[in-house]
Coordinates of C-alpha atoms and ligand atoms in Angstrom, one line a residue:
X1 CA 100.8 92.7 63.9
X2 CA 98.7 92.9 60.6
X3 CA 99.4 90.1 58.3
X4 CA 100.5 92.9 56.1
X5 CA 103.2 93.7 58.2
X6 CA 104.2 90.4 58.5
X7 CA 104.8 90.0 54.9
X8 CA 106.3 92.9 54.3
X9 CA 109.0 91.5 57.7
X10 CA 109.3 88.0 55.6
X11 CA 110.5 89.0 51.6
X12 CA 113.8 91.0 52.7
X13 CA 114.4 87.6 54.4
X14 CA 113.0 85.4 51.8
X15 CA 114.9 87.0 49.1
X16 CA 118.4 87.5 51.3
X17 CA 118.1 83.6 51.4
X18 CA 118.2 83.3 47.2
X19 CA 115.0 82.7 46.8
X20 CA 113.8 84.4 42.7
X21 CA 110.5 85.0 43.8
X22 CA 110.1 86.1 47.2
X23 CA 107.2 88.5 46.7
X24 CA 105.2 85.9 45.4
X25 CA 106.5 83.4 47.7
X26 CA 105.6 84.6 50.7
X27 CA 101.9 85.9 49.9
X28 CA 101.4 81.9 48.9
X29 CA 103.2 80.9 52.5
X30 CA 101.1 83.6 54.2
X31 CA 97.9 82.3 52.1
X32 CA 98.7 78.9 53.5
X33 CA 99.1 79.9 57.0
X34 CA 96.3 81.7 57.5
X35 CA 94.1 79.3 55.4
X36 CA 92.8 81.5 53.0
X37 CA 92.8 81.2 49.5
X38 CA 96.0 82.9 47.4
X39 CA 93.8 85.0 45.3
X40 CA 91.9 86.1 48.3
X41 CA 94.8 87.4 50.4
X42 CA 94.5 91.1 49.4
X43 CA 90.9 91.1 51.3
X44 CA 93.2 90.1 54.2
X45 CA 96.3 92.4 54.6
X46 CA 94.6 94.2 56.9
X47 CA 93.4 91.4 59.1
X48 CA 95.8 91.2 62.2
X49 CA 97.6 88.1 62.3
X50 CA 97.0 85.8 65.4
X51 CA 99.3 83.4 66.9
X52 CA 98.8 80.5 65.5
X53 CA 98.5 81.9 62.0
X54 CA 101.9 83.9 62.4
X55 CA 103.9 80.4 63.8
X56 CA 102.9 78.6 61.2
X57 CA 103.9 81.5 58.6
X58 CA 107.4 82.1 60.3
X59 CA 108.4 78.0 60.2
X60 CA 106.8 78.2 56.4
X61 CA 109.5 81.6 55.7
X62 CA 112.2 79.6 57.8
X63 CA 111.3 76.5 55.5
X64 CA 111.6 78.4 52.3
X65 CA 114.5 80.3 53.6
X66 CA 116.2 77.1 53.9
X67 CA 114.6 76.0 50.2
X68 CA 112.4 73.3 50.4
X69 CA 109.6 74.1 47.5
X70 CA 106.4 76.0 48.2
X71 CA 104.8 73.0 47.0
X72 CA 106.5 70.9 49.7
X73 CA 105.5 73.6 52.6
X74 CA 102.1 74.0 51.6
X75 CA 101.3 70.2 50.8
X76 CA 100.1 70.5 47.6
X77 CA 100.5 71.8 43.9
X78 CA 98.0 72.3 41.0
X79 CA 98.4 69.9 37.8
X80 CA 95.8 69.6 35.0
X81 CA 93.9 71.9 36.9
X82 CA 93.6 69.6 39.8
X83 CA 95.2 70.0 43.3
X84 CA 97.7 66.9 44.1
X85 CA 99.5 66.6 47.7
X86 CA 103.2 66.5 47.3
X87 CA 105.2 65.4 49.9
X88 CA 109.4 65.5 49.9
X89 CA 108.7 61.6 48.9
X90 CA 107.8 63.1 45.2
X91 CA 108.5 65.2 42.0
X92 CA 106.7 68.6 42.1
X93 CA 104.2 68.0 39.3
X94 CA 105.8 70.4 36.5
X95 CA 103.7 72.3 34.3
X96 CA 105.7 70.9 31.4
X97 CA 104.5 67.7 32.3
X98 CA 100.9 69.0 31.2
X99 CA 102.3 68.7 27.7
X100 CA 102.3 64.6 27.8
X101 CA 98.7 64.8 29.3
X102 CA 97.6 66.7 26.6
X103 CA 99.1 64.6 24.0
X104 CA 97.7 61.1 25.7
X105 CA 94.2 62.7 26.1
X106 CA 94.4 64.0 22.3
X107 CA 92.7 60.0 21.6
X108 CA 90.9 57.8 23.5
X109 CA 92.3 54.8 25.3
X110 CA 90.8 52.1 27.9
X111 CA 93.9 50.8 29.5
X112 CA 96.8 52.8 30.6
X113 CA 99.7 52.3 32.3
X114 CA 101.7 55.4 34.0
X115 CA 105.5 54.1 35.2
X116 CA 107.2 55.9 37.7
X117 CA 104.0 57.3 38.7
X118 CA 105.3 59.8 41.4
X119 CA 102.3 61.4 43.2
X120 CA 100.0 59.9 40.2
X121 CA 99.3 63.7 38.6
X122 CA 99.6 62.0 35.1
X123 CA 97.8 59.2 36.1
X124 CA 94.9 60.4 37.4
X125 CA 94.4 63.6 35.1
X126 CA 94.7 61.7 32.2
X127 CA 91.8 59.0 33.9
X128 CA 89.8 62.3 35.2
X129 CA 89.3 63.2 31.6
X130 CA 88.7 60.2 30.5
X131 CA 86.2 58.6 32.2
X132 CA 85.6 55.3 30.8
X133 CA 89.4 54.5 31.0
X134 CA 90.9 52.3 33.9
X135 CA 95.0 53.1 34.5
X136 CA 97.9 51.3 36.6
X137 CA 100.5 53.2 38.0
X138 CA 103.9 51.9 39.0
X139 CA 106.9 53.4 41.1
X140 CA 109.8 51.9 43.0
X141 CA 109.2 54.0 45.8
X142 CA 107.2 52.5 48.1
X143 CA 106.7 56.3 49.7
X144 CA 105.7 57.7 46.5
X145 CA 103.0 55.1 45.8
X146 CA 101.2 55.8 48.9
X147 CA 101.2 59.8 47.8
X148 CA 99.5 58.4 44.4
X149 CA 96.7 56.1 46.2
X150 CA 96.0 59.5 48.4
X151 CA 95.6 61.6 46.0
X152 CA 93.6 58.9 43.7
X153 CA 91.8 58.6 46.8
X154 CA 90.7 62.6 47.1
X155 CA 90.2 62.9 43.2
X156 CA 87.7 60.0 43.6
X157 CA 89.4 57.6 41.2
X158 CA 90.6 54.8 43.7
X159 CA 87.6 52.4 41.6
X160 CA 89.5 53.1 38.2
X161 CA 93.3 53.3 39.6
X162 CA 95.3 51.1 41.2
X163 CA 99.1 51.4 41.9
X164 CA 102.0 49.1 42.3
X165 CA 105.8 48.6 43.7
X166 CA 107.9 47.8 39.9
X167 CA 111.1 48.0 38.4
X168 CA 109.6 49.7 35.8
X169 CA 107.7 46.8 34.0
X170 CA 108.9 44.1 35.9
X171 CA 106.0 43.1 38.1
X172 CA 103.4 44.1 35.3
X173 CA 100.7 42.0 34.1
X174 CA 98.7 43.1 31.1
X175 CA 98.6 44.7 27.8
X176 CA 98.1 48.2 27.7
X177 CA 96.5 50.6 24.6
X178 CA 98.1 53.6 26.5
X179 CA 101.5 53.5 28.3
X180 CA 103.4 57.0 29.6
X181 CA 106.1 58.1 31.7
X182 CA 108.0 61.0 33.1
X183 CA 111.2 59.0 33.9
X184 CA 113.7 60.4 35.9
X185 CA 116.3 62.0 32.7
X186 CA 118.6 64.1 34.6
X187 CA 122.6 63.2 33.4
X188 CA 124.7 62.7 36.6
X189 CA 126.6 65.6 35.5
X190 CA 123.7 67.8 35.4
X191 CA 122.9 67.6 39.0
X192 CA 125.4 69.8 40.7
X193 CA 123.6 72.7 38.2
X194 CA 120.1 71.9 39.5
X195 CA 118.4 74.9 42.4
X196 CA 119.0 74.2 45.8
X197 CA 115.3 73.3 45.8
X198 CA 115.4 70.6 43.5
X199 CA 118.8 68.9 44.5
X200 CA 118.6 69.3 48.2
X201 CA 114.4 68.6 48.6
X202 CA 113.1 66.6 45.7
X203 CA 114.0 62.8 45.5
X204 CA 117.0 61.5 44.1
X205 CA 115.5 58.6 42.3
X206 CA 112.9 60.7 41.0
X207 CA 115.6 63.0 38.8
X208 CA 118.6 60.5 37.9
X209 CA 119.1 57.3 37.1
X210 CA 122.8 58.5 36.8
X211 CA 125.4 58.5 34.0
X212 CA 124.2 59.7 30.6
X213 CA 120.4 60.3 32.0
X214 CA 119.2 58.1 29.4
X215 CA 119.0 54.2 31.6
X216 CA 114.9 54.7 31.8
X217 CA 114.6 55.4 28.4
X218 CA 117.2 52.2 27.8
X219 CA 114.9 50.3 30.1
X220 CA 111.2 51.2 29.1
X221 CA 112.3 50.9 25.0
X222 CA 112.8 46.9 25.9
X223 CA 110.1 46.2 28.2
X224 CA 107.1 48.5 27.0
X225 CA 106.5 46.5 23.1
X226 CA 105.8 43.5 25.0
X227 CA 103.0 44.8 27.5
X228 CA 101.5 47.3 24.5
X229 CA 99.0 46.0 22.5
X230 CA 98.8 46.0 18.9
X231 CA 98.7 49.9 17.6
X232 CA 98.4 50.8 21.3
X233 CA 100.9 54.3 22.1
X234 CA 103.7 54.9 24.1
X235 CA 104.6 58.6 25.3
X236 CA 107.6 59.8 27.5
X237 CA 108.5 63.1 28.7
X238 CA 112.2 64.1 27.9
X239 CA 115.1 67.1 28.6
X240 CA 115.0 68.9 25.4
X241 CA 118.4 67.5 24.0
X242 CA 117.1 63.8 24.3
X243 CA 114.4 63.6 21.2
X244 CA 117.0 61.9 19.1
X245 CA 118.2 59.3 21.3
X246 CA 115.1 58.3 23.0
X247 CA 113.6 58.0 19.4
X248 CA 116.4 55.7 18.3
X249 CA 116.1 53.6 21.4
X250 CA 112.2 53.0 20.4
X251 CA 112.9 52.5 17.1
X252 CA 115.3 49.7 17.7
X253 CA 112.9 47.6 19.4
X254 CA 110.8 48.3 16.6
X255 CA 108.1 50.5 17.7
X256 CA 106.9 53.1 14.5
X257 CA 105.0 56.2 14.5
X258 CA 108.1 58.1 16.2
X259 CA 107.6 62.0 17.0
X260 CA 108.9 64.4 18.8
X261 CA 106.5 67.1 20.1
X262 CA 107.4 70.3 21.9
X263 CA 106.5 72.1 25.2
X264 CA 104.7 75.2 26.0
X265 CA 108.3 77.1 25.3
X266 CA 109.3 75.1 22.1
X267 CA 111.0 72.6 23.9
X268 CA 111.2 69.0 23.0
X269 CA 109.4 67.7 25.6
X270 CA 107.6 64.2 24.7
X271 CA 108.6 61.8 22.4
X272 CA 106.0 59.6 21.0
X273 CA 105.7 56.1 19.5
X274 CA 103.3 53.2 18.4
X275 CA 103.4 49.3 18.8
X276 CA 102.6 47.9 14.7
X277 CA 99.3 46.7 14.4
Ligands
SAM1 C1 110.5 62.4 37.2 S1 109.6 61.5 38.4 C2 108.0 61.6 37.8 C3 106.9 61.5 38.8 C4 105.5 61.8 38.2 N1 105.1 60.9 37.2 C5 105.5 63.2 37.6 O1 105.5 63.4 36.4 O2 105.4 64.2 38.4 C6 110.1 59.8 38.1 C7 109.5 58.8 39.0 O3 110.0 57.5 38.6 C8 110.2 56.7 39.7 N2 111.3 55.7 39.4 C9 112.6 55.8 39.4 N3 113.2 54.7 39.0 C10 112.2 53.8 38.8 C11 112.2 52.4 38.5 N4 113.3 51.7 38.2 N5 111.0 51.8 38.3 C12 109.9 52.5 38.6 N6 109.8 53.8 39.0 C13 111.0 54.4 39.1 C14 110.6 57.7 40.8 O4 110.5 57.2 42.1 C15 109.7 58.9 40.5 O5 108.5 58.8 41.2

């Protein structure tokens, strides 16, 4: 069988199973399986598939059929322009996430300090860029960590990155000029609306901390002042209805500077404040 023919066999069944895409899908599955780049796959549709190559592309269609994410079947997803593993133990970097990487890397900092760190991608892209800088990264998954110090580890940035088991702050020593986060924001009630993709594959603890979706935001407002130092910047991602509320929270523990900056689609997406100097 030509790999052709094998894709053409696996999108009826790829997009019978719910899956939006399954056109694109499956070229990235079949790129995967038979270890050639995606943009190169055209120069191979006429290649016949071997063995190997076509069991590892049917389990990757049965994977997807069953939705776990591409990023999850191929091992890996690009962020900031960098390739970062991702296992079921993380978030799928999200493009929207770019937005607070391109914020924090709008001025320069020396000490940063990513929580809920995930597999690292805003970490380590916002160290990549700036090279002088040293970062900490913090999760409560123990999993997850060890995702981040592998993929500091193949972006060549385990000398400028370390990574920590925290509560948020609670085992962090420091002051910081820069701290970030991508908190999990999701309202308990939003879950059951999520894609079978996210709710069934992605971690729990990375989407919700439950009720209103706002207990990070709570929890980061009234630990970050103390380990920020004078005029250094805190940024957090949030779901587009939360600009108000996240704000107020920062405000209250007296942080100023407060802005709330939109995504690629006009979304609020990262709200922004700044210890007083
Ligand atoms: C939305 S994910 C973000 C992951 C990554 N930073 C990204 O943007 O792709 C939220 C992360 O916060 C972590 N987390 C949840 N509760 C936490 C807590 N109490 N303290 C530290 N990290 C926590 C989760 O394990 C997850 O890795």
């Amino acid at each position: 069988m030509t790999a052709q023919a094998a894709l053409r066999e696996a999108i009826p069944r790829l997009r019978a199973s719910g899956v939006e895409d399954a056109a694109r899908d499956a070229r990235l599955l079949l790129a995967h399986a038979m270890g050639v780049a995606a943009d190169r796959l055209t120069l191979h549709l006429s290649d016949p598939l071997d063995a190997a190559a076509n069991t590892r592309f049917q389990s990757a269609v049965a994977a997807r059929m069953a939705r776990q994410p591409v990023s999850q079947i191929t091992g890996q997803r690009l962020f900031w322009g960098r390739s970062f593993l991702v296992t079921p133990d993380v978030l799928d970097p999200r493009p929207e996430t770019e937005v607070l990487v391109a914020v924090a890397l709008g001025q320069p900092f020396h000490h940063m300090l990513d929580l809920g760190t995930g597999s690292g991608c805003i970490l380590l892209s916002c160290l990549a860029d700036m090279p002088a800088a040293q970062g900490t990264g913090v999760d409560l998954s123990k999993a997850a960590l060890s995702v981040a110090r592998r993929n500091a580890a193949r972006l060549d940035l385990g000398h400028r990155s370390r990574f920590q088991l925290s509560d948020w702050c609670e085992t962090v020593q420091g002051r910081f000029d820069l701290i970030l986060s991508n908190p999990p924001y999701i309202a308990a009630a939003e879950m059951a609306a999520l894609s079978p993709e996210v709710r069934l594959w992605e971690p729990h603890l990375a989407l919700t901390p439950g009720g209103d979706g706002l207990a990070a935001y709570r929890a980061i407002a009234v630990q970050c002042p103390e380990r920020l130092l004078p005029g250094g910047r805190l940024l957090v991602e949030i779901g587009p209805t939360q600009g108000a509320a996240v704000s107020q929270l920062f405000a209250d523990q007296g942080l100023v500077d407060l802005a709330v900056l939109p995504d690629m689609d006009g979304r609020d997406r990262v709200v922004m404040a700044r210890k007083p100097v």
